[in-house]
Amino acid sequence: MNKTKRNLTIALTSTVLVGGVAVAPQLLQHQQPNTTVQAATKAKPSGTKAPGSTSGSGAKLAGKTTVTGTKTLSNQTIRATTANQSAVYVKNGGKLTLNTSKLTKTGSTSSTDSSNFYGQNAGLLVTKGSQATVNKLTETTQATGANGIFATGKNAKVTVKNSTIKTTKSSSRGLDATYKGKITATNTNISTKGSHSAALATDRGGGTVSLTKGTLKTAGDGSPVIYSTGAITANNVTGTATGAEAADIEGSNSITVKNSTLTGTKNNGVMLYQSMSGDSTVGTSVFTMTNGHLTSKVKSGTKGTTNHTGALFYVTNTTAKINLTKVKLTNASNTLIRLASDRWGTSGSNGGKLTFTAKQQTLKGNILVAKGSTLKLNLTSGSKFTGAINSADTAGKTTVTLKGSNQWSVTKNSHVTALISTKAALKHIKSNGHNVYYTKSNSANKWLNGKTYKLAGGGKLIAE
């Protein structure tokens, strides 16, 4: 068998905790592919087709109540029943303060692209240069393409406090920002029931969404708790997706989660990818999580909408960073990380390229790095990893950095392209009778002199 090693780097470094940053993906505003959808190369995950080229000028934007100046509304009940009409529309530099009010939206969009990208048919829509401050809002949308609160365009800003948002149909996210729009929310609960309806989302052109304190629930196919093609931050939230991953990030974007509990139920726990649909810039996806609890309820082999399911972290067709600090991890499968080619990108160059950094972190599960993928695994600040790395000895690049008192407890024979460590630190590889193989010809392994070393537990470190 021809053995081309992956470069997997596990960095086990004994350092003082300087604060961990975990990067959070925003996977799928048009989220995970539908199991009934063909696996097109450029399709979006969760059954969503790649969006078309709808222009902003082509979107039909209107409001039951339209604000263009400075206005305060209190104790209002506003119902929009017409297709393509938002309940409230703030435009042309308008500034709205909305207190203790109810918004209801029915009447479906004529274009899901216009709804996804420009907020057509949203419950509350704020466009370029306009602002809204919302307190004690109760909002319900019951129409396709009826996002709860939508900010789109430069200097479109929405502040939300003490509110409840419910959407029931497809392409109806809770908080959604595009084209540099910004939404800042506190003490806000969101539930969505339709497909492609993340609770927190950004879409084409990028945007910023942050939530401090809230309960988030999504039930539809391709509807993760968080889907990012921009920058999304969640602090002190509890989020559960019953039809998708907990979090998805596409392209050069991020998700940052602190002091929170996230649960995914379909495909994988967290997915970082690039669909090549044009919704996000090609670049590095970053998922950062500090404290809290991340759970995947997906078992290995569970039928899903990608070629690979059951990993707590799945990366395909993108460069990515995952940073974890003191996060409790629960996984129904035995796959911690999977890097592989899938249905997006060009075959032969669409693997996952991941740098995974753990601080004060316990990790458990196997790491799978398919041909065309690379992994650098850094265990630092008193972290412990229990599992096997590339036990199938498949092609790819794997680098493990193992220093200080951080630990690797090996559960199967493992293969690494490069081992960056010290001879003193090798005692922290607990072999449990298994061998670890390293690539003799790799320059990073010069310090091992091509020799074989005994490991604690009866296994060996062997050059090949």
Short mmCIF file of C-alpha atoms in Angstrom, two decimals:
data_model
loop_
_atom_site.label_atom_id
_atom_site.label_comp_id
_atom_site.label_asym_id
_atom_site.label_seq_id
_atom_site.Cartn_x
_atom_site.Cartn_y
_atom_site.Cartn_z
CA MET A 1 0.00 0.00 0.00
CA ASN A 2 1.36 3.35 -1.03
CA LYS A 3 1.58 5.51 2.08
CA THR A 4 1.67 9.26 1.65
CA LYS A 5 1.55 10.81 5.09
CA ARG A 6 -0.58 13.73 6.16
CA ASN A 7 1.01 16.45 8.15
CA LEU A 8 -0.85 16.49 11.44
CA THR A 9 0.41 18.79 14.13
CA ILE A 10 -0.63 18.29 17.68
CA ALA A 11 0.76 21.02 19.82
CA LEU A 12 0.91 20.01 23.45
CA THR A 13 2.50 22.98 25.09
CA SER A 14 2.70 23.65 28.77
CA THR A 15 1.94 27.34 28.91
CA VAL A 16 0.03 29.70 31.10
CA LEU A 17 -3.50 30.21 29.86
CA VAL A 18 -3.67 33.50 28.10
CA GLY A 19 -7.31 33.33 27.17
CA GLY A 20 -8.69 31.03 24.53
CA VAL A 21 -10.44 32.09 21.45
CA ALA A 22 -12.52 29.58 19.63
CA VAL A 23 -13.63 30.36 16.19
CA ALA A 24 -17.22 29.74 15.41
CA PRO A 25 -18.51 28.81 12.01
CA GLN A 26 -21.50 30.10 10.50
CA LEU A 27 -22.58 27.31 8.57
CA LEU A 28 -25.44 27.77 6.40
CA GLN A 29 -27.74 30.56 6.23
CA HIS A 30 -28.97 28.73 3.27
CA GLN A 31 -27.98 25.91 5.42
CA GLN A 32 -27.16 22.32 5.16
CA PRO A 33 -28.07 20.42 2.10
CA ASN A 34 -31.38 18.71 1.87
CA THR A 35 -31.19 14.97 1.59
CA THR A 36 -33.43 15.18 -1.47
CA VAL A 37 -31.18 17.63 -3.29
CA GLN A 38 -28.52 16.57 -5.76
CA ALA A 39 -24.97 17.03 -4.53
CA ALA A 40 -23.99 19.77 -6.95
CA THR A 41 -20.44 21.03 -6.66
CA LYS A 42 -21.48 24.60 -5.88
CA ALA A 43 -24.67 23.89 -3.98
CA LYS A 44 -25.17 25.19 -0.48
CA PRO A 45 -25.44 22.77 2.42
CA SER A 46 -28.77 21.71 3.78
CA GLY A 47 -30.78 21.50 0.66
CA THR A 48 -30.31 25.08 -0.38
CA LYS A 49 -29.49 25.81 -3.94
CA ALA A 50 -26.82 28.38 -4.66
CA PRO A 51 -28.42 31.82 -4.65
CA GLY A 52 -28.83 33.63 -7.91
CA SER A 53 -27.60 37.04 -8.95
CA THR A 54 -30.49 39.08 -7.62
CA SER A 55 -29.53 42.75 -7.48
CA GLY A 56 -30.36 45.07 -4.64
CA SER A 57 -32.29 47.32 -7.00
CA GLY A 58 -34.41 44.35 -8.01
CA ALA A 59 -35.56 43.62 -4.47
CA LYS A 60 -39.08 44.72 -3.61
CA LEU A 61 -38.79 46.60 -0.34
CA ALA A 62 -41.87 48.05 1.32
CA GLY A 63 -43.37 48.41 4.78
CA LYS A 64 -46.78 48.43 6.42
CA THR A 65 -45.15 51.12 8.55
CA THR A 66 -42.28 53.02 6.91
CA VAL A 67 -39.90 55.28 8.83
CA THR A 68 -37.63 57.82 7.11
CA GLY A 69 -37.15 60.39 9.87
CA THR A 70 -36.76 60.12 13.64
CA LYS A 71 -39.72 58.38 15.21
CA THR A 72 -40.70 56.68 18.48
CA LEU A 73 -43.48 54.10 18.53
CA SER A 74 -44.82 52.42 21.68
CA ASN A 75 -47.48 49.81 22.40
CA GLN A 76 -48.05 49.18 18.71
CA THR A 77 -49.56 46.14 16.99
CA ILE A 78 -48.47 46.11 13.36
CA ARG A 79 -49.63 43.38 10.96
CA ALA A 80 -48.25 42.99 7.45
CA THR A 81 -50.20 40.54 5.29
CA THR A 82 -49.12 41.51 1.78
CA ALA A 83 -46.41 39.63 -0.11
CA ASN A 84 -43.02 41.40 -0.11
CA GLN A 85 -44.15 43.89 2.53
CA SER A 86 -42.35 44.15 5.87
CA ALA A 87 -44.25 45.03 9.00
CA VAL A 88 -41.78 47.86 9.69
CA TYR A 89 -39.31 49.32 7.17
CA VAL A 90 -36.69 51.88 8.22
CA LYS A 91 -34.88 53.55 5.31
CA ASN A 92 -33.12 56.68 4.01
CA GLY A 93 -31.34 57.44 7.27
CA GLY A 94 -34.42 56.92 9.41
CA LYS A 95 -34.13 56.39 13.17
CA LEU A 96 -36.79 54.33 14.90
CA THR A 97 -37.33 53.60 18.58
CA LEU A 98 -39.87 50.80 19.02
CA ASN A 99 -41.08 49.92 22.53
CA THR A 100 -43.36 47.18 23.90
CA SER A 101 -44.88 46.34 20.54
CA LYS A 102 -46.06 43.38 18.48
CA LEU A 103 -45.18 42.65 14.87
CA THR A 104 -46.91 40.00 12.76
CA LYS A 105 -45.92 39.08 9.23
CA THR A 106 -47.82 36.86 6.76
CA GLY A 107 -47.68 36.85 2.97
CA SER A 108 -44.74 35.07 1.37
CA THR A 109 -41.88 36.54 -0.61
CA SER A 110 -41.75 36.42 -4.39
CA SER A 111 -37.96 35.86 -4.26
CA THR A 112 -36.09 33.99 -1.56
CA ASP A 113 -32.82 35.45 -2.90
CA SER A 114 -34.14 38.97 -2.35
CA SER A 115 -35.24 37.95 1.14
CA ASN A 116 -31.91 36.26 1.96
CA PHE A 117 -29.71 39.06 0.66
CA TYR A 118 -31.73 42.26 0.99
CA GLY A 119 -34.42 41.59 3.57
CA GLN A 120 -37.42 41.66 1.29
CA ASN A 121 -40.53 40.57 3.25
CA ALA A 122 -38.83 40.70 6.69
CA GLY A 123 -40.73 41.48 9.88
CA LEU A 124 -38.46 44.44 10.68
CA LEU A 125 -36.19 45.71 7.89
CA VAL A 126 -33.47 48.35 8.37
CA THR A 127 -31.46 49.42 5.32
CA LYS A 128 -28.33 51.44 4.56
CA GLY A 129 -27.65 54.36 6.89
CA SER A 130 -30.72 53.72 9.03
CA GLN A 131 -31.16 52.63 12.65
CA ALA A 132 -33.67 50.95 14.92
CA THR A 133 -33.69 50.48 18.68
CA VAL A 134 -36.16 47.82 19.80
CA ASN A 135 -37.19 46.95 23.35
CA LYS A 136 -39.75 44.38 24.52
CA LEU A 137 -40.70 43.33 21.01
CA THR A 138 -42.88 40.29 20.38
CA GLU A 139 -42.62 39.25 16.75
CA THR A 140 -44.07 36.37 14.75
CA THR A 141 -43.56 35.72 11.04
CA GLN A 142 -45.56 33.05 9.22
CA ALA A 143 -44.42 33.34 5.62
CA THR A 144 -41.65 32.10 3.37
CA GLY A 145 -38.73 34.52 3.25
CA ALA A 146 -39.88 36.40 6.33
CA ASN A 147 -36.77 36.97 8.42
CA GLY A 148 -37.45 38.32 11.91
CA ILE A 149 -35.08 41.29 12.08
CA PHE A 150 -32.92 42.18 9.08
CA ALA A 151 -30.15 44.79 8.75
CA THR A 152 -28.61 45.34 5.33
CA GLY A 153 -26.16 47.88 3.95
CA LYS A 154 -23.41 50.03 5.41
CA ASN A 155 -24.35 51.71 8.71
CA ALA A 156 -27.62 49.81 8.95
CA LYS A 157 -27.84 49.19 12.70
CA VAL A 158 -30.37 47.48 14.92
CA THR A 159 -30.27 47.22 18.71
CA VAL A 160 -32.61 44.65 20.25
CA LYS A 161 -33.41 44.13 23.95
CA ASN A 162 -35.75 41.91 25.96
CA SER A 163 -37.52 40.52 22.92
CA THR A 164 -39.02 37.32 21.51
CA ILE A 165 -38.86 36.36 17.83
CA LYS A 166 -40.62 33.39 16.24
CA THR A 167 -40.56 32.37 12.57
CA THR A 168 -42.36 29.36 11.14
CA LYS A 169 -41.61 29.10 7.41
CA SER A 170 -38.50 28.52 5.26
CA SER A 171 -35.79 31.15 4.65
CA SER A 172 -36.93 32.97 7.78
CA ARG A 173 -34.03 33.56 10.13
CA GLY A 174 -34.23 35.23 13.50
CA LEU A 175 -31.54 37.92 13.38
CA ASP A 176 -29.91 38.38 9.98
CA ALA A 177 -27.40 40.92 8.63
CA THR A 178 -25.99 41.35 5.12
CA TYR A 179 -23.76 43.80 3.23
CA LYS A 180 -22.15 45.16 6.41
CA GLY A 181 -25.39 45.55 8.35
CA LYS A 182 -25.13 45.16 12.15
CA ILE A 183 -27.45 43.75 14.81
CA THR A 184 -26.70 43.84 18.54
CA ALA A 185 -29.10 41.98 20.81
CA THR A 186 -29.41 41.21 24.53
CA ASN A 187 -31.85 39.02 26.46
CA THR A 188 -33.58 37.87 23.29
CA ASN A 189 -35.15 34.47 22.61
CA ILE A 190 -35.52 33.13 19.08
CA SER A 191 -37.23 30.06 17.63
CA THR A 192 -37.50 29.06 13.96
CA LYS A 193 -39.33 26.09 12.44
CA GLY A 194 -38.66 26.36 8.71
CA SER A 195 -35.80 25.07 6.57
CA HIS A 196 -32.76 27.30 5.98
CA SER A 197 -33.65 29.40 9.00
CA ALA A 198 -30.79 29.86 11.45
CA ALA A 199 -31.53 31.71 14.66
CA LEU A 200 -28.47 33.95 14.20
CA ALA A 201 -27.27 34.52 10.66
CA THR A 202 -25.33 36.60 8.20
CA ASP A 203 -25.43 36.28 4.45
CA ARG A 204 -24.07 37.76 1.24
CA GLY A 205 -21.81 40.78 1.63
CA GLY A 206 -21.07 39.97 5.25
CA GLY A 207 -22.59 41.40 8.38
CA THR A 208 -22.22 41.45 12.15
CA VAL A 209 -24.62 39.87 14.63
CA SER A 210 -24.11 39.57 18.38
CA LEU A 211 -26.36 38.21 21.11
CA THR A 212 -25.80 38.26 24.84
CA LYS A 213 -28.20 36.05 26.79
CA GLY A 214 -30.95 34.15 25.07
CA THR A 215 -32.49 30.81 24.19
CA LEU A 216 -32.27 29.77 20.54
CA LYS A 217 -34.18 26.89 18.95
CA THR A 218 -34.25 25.80 15.30
CA ALA A 219 -36.19 22.85 13.92
CA GLY A 220 -35.91 22.95 10.12
CA ASP A 221 -33.60 21.11 7.74
CA GLY A 222 -30.47 23.15 7.11
CA SER A 223 -31.20 25.44 10.03
CA PRO A 224 -28.24 25.53 12.43
CA VAL A 225 -28.38 27.64 15.55
CA ILE A 226 -25.72 29.90 14.02
CA TYR A 227 -24.87 30.32 10.34
CA SER A 228 -22.09 32.74 9.45
CA THR A 229 -20.86 34.34 6.28
CA GLY A 230 -19.82 37.31 8.41
CA ALA A 231 -18.98 37.75 12.09
CA ILE A 232 -21.31 36.35 14.75
CA THR A 233 -20.80 36.43 18.52
CA ALA A 234 -22.92 34.62 21.09
CA ASN A 235 -22.45 34.93 24.84
CA ASN A 236 -24.46 33.20 27.55
CA VAL A 237 -26.88 31.55 25.15
CA THR A 238 -28.48 28.12 24.99
CA GLY A 239 -28.98 26.96 21.43
CA THR A 240 -30.39 23.72 19.98
CA ALA A 241 -30.76 22.74 16.32
CA THR A 242 -32.83 19.61 15.70
CA GLY A 243 -32.43 19.63 11.90
CA ALA A 244 -28.84 20.75 11.40
CA GLU A 245 -25.43 21.39 12.95
CA ALA A 246 -25.06 23.60 15.98
CA ALA A 247 -22.97 26.06 13.96
CA ASP A 248 -21.86 26.50 10.35
CA ILE A 249 -19.28 28.88 8.90
CA GLU A 250 -18.74 29.49 5.21
CA GLY A 251 -15.55 30.99 3.84
CA SER A 252 -13.51 33.79 5.40
CA ASN A 253 -15.82 34.42 8.34
CA SER A 254 -16.19 33.67 12.03
CA ILE A 255 -18.28 32.55 14.97
CA THR A 256 -17.22 33.31 18.54
CA VAL A 257 -19.09 31.65 21.39
CA LYS A 258 -18.60 32.21 25.12
CA ASN A 259 -20.21 30.74 28.22
CA SER A 260 -22.85 28.99 26.13
CA THR A 261 -24.44 25.62 25.41
CA LEU A 262 -24.85 24.58 21.77
CA THR A 263 -26.34 21.33 20.45
CA GLY A 264 -26.45 19.99 16.88
CA THR A 265 -28.52 17.01 15.80
CA LYS A 266 -27.92 16.46 12.06
CA ASN A 267 -24.82 15.91 9.87
CA ASN A 268 -22.09 17.00 12.31
CA GLY A 269 -21.61 19.14 15.37
CA VAL A 270 -19.90 22.13 13.72
CA MET A 271 -19.12 22.49 10.02
CA LEU A 272 -16.68 24.86 8.32
CA TYR A 273 -16.77 24.89 4.52
CA GLN A 274 -16.82 26.89 1.29
CA SER A 275 -19.64 26.29 -1.20
CA MET A 276 -18.15 28.51 -3.97
CA SER A 277 -21.63 29.97 -4.50
CA GLY A 278 -20.43 33.55 -4.18
CA ASP A 279 -22.02 34.13 -0.79
CA SER A 280 -18.69 34.40 1.02
CA THR A 281 -15.08 35.30 0.29
CA VAL A 282 -12.66 32.41 0.02
CA GLY A 283 -10.41 32.45 3.08
CA THR A 284 -10.09 31.17 6.63
CA SER A 285 -13.14 30.11 8.63
CA VAL A 286 -12.66 30.63 12.36
CA PHE A 287 -14.68 29.00 15.13
CA THR A 288 -13.81 30.04 18.68
CA MET A 289 -15.51 28.73 21.81
CA THR A 290 -14.62 29.48 25.42
CA ASN A 291 -16.27 27.73 28.39
CA GLY A 292 -19.70 26.18 28.01
CA HIS A 293 -20.82 22.92 26.41
CA LEU A 294 -20.86 21.74 22.79
CA THR A 295 -22.85 18.62 21.86
CA SER A 296 -23.32 16.62 18.68
CA LYS A 297 -26.06 14.00 18.71
CA VAL A 298 -25.07 12.65 15.29
CA LYS A 299 -23.87 9.06 15.26
CA SER A 300 -21.22 7.90 12.79
CA GLY A 301 -22.85 6.73 9.59
CA THR A 302 -26.06 8.64 10.23
CA LYS A 303 -27.60 9.56 6.89
CA GLY A 304 -26.99 13.23 6.24
CA THR A 305 -26.64 15.79 3.50
CA THR A 306 -22.87 15.73 3.08
CA ASN A 307 -20.62 12.83 2.08
CA HIS A 308 -19.35 12.62 5.66
CA THR A 309 -21.33 12.76 8.89
CA GLY A 310 -20.87 12.11 12.57
CA ALA A 311 -17.88 14.30 13.40
CA LEU A 312 -17.98 16.81 16.20
CA PHE A 313 -15.97 19.12 13.91
CA TYR A 314 -16.07 18.77 10.11
CA VAL A 315 -13.99 20.85 7.68
CA THR A 316 -14.16 20.65 3.89
CA ASN A 317 -13.08 22.84 0.96
CA THR A 318 -11.72 25.62 3.16
CA THR A 319 -8.85 26.71 5.37
CA ALA A 320 -10.01 26.86 8.97
CA LYS A 321 -9.07 27.53 12.57
CA ILE A 322 -10.80 26.07 15.59
CA ASN A 323 -9.90 27.38 19.04
CA LEU A 324 -11.33 25.77 22.18
CA THR A 325 -10.78 26.75 25.81
CA LYS A 326 -12.36 24.83 28.68
CA VAL A 327 -15.34 23.62 26.66
CA LYS A 328 -17.17 20.45 27.68
CA LEU A 329 -17.55 18.29 24.58
CA THR A 330 -20.17 15.57 24.11
CA ASN A 331 -20.26 13.52 20.91
CA ALA A 332 -22.54 10.61 19.98
CA SER A 333 -19.91 9.27 17.58
CA ASN A 334 -16.24 8.43 18.08
CA THR A 335 -15.06 10.96 15.49
CA LEU A 336 -13.72 14.17 16.98
CA ILE A 337 -12.42 15.80 13.78
CA ARG A 338 -12.90 14.88 10.14
CA LEU A 339 -11.12 16.68 7.29
CA ALA A 340 -12.18 15.54 3.85
CA SER A 341 -13.39 16.38 0.35
CA ASP A 342 -17.12 16.65 -0.10
CA ARG A 343 -19.54 17.91 -2.73
CA TRP A 344 -18.18 21.47 -2.86
CA GLY A 345 -15.15 22.69 -4.77
CA THR A 346 -12.88 21.01 -7.29
CA SER A 347 -12.06 17.36 -6.79
CA GLY A 348 -8.45 16.92 -5.77
CA SER A 349 -8.14 20.32 -4.09
CA ASN A 350 -11.22 20.53 -1.92
CA GLY A 351 -10.05 18.91 1.29
CA GLY A 352 -10.09 20.58 4.69
CA LYS A 353 -7.08 22.47 6.04
CA LEU A 354 -7.39 22.98 9.78
CA THR A 355 -5.34 24.42 12.62
CA PHE A 356 -6.90 23.24 15.87
CA THR A 357 -5.73 24.83 19.12
CA ALA A 358 -6.88 23.58 22.51
CA LYS A 359 -6.24 25.39 25.81
CA GLN A 360 -7.07 23.77 29.15
CA GLN A 361 -9.15 21.41 27.04
CA THR A 362 -10.13 17.74 27.19
CA LEU A 363 -10.58 16.12 23.76
CA LYS A 364 -11.83 12.62 23.03
CA GLY A 365 -12.36 10.84 19.73
CA ASN A 366 -10.55 9.92 16.55
CA ILE A 367 -9.08 12.35 14.05
CA LEU A 368 -9.58 11.52 10.36
CA VAL A 369 -7.55 13.40 7.74
CA ALA A 370 -8.35 12.34 4.18
CA LYS A 371 -6.17 12.75 1.12
CA GLY A 372 -5.80 16.41 0.18
CA SER A 373 -6.41 17.59 3.76
CA THR A 374 -4.03 18.89 6.42
CA LEU A 375 -4.23 19.20 10.18
CA LYS A 376 -2.16 20.97 12.79
CA LEU A 377 -3.30 20.01 16.27
CA ASN A 378 -1.99 22.13 19.14
CA LEU A 379 -2.66 20.96 22.69
CA THR A 380 -1.63 23.67 25.14
CA SER A 381 -2.08 24.87 28.71
CA GLY A 382 -2.78 21.52 30.30
CA SER A 383 -4.84 19.88 27.56
CA LYS A 384 -5.42 16.17 27.08
CA PHE A 385 -6.32 14.29 23.92
CA THR A 386 -7.59 10.71 23.96
CA GLY A 387 -7.90 9.12 20.54
CA ALA A 388 -6.17 8.02 17.36
CA ILE A 389 -4.75 10.16 14.57
CA ASN A 390 -4.99 8.90 11.00
CA SER A 391 -5.22 5.29 12.12
CA ALA A 392 -6.09 4.28 8.54
CA ASP A 393 -2.76 5.73 7.36
CA THR A 394 -4.37 7.56 4.47
CA ALA A 395 -2.73 10.27 2.37
CA GLY A 396 -2.71 13.82 3.67
CA LYS A 397 -0.57 15.95 5.93
CA THR A 398 -0.59 15.70 9.69
CA THR A 399 1.57 17.54 12.19
CA VAL A 400 1.51 17.00 15.92
CA THR A 401 3.17 19.45 18.28
CA LEU A 402 3.60 17.81 21.66
CA LYS A 403 5.47 19.72 24.35
CA GLY A 404 5.42 20.24 28.07
CA SER A 405 3.01 18.24 30.22
CA ASN A 406 0.10 18.08 27.80
CA GLN A 407 -1.01 14.53 27.08
CA TRP A 408 -1.96 12.23 24.24
CA SER A 409 -3.54 8.92 25.18
CA VAL A 410 -3.39 6.74 22.06
CA THR A 411 -6.36 4.44 21.35
CA LYS A 412 -5.21 2.91 18.02
CA ASN A 413 -2.05 2.83 15.96
CA SER A 414 -1.57 6.36 14.65
CA HIS A 415 0.37 8.03 11.83
CA VAL A 416 1.71 11.58 11.83
CA THR A 417 3.77 13.30 9.17
CA ALA A 418 5.58 15.51 11.64
CA LEU A 419 5.97 15.33 15.41
CA ILE A 420 7.14 18.57 16.95
CA SER A 421 8.15 17.79 20.51
CA THR A 422 11.05 17.03 22.83
CA LYS A 423 12.38 13.72 24.05
CA ALA A 424 11.39 14.68 27.59
CA ALA A 425 7.81 15.24 26.49
CA LEU A 426 7.49 11.80 24.88
CA LYS A 427 6.63 10.41 28.30
CA HIS A 428 3.31 12.21 27.97
CA ILE A 429 2.30 10.01 25.04
CA LYS A 430 0.41 7.18 26.75
CA SER A 431 0.47 4.42 24.14
CA ASN A 432 -1.89 1.87 25.73
CA GLY A 433 0.02 -0.74 23.72
CA HIS A 434 -0.40 1.08 20.39
CA ASN A 435 2.33 2.46 18.12
CA VAL A 436 2.74 5.97 16.72
CA TYR A 437 4.47 6.20 13.34
CA TYR A 438 6.27 9.31 12.08
CA THR A 439 7.65 10.14 8.62
CA LYS A 440 11.42 9.73 8.73
CA SER A 441 12.03 11.96 5.70
CA ASN A 442 10.15 14.97 7.08
CA SER A 443 12.60 17.70 8.15
CA ALA A 444 10.55 18.49 11.24
CA ASN A 445 11.47 15.04 12.58
CA LYS A 446 15.26 15.49 12.44
CA TRP A 447 15.42 15.58 16.23
CA LEU A 448 14.24 11.95 16.31
CA ASN A 449 17.21 10.80 14.19
CA GLY A 450 15.07 8.16 12.50
CA LYS A 451 15.12 6.04 15.66
CA THR A 452 12.48 4.02 17.50
CA TYR A 453 11.50 5.08 21.02
CA LYS A 454 9.61 3.24 23.73
CA LEU A 455 6.41 4.91 24.87
CA ALA A 456 4.64 4.58 28.20
CA GLY A 457 2.17 1.72 28.09
CA GLY A 458 4.13 -0.70 25.89
CA GLY A 459 3.82 0.95 22.46
CA LYS A 460 6.56 2.56 20.39
CA LEU A 461 7.30 5.68 18.37
CA ILE A 462 8.53 4.32 15.04
CA ALA A 463 10.02 5.93 11.93
CA GLU A 464 8.61 4.91 8.55
#
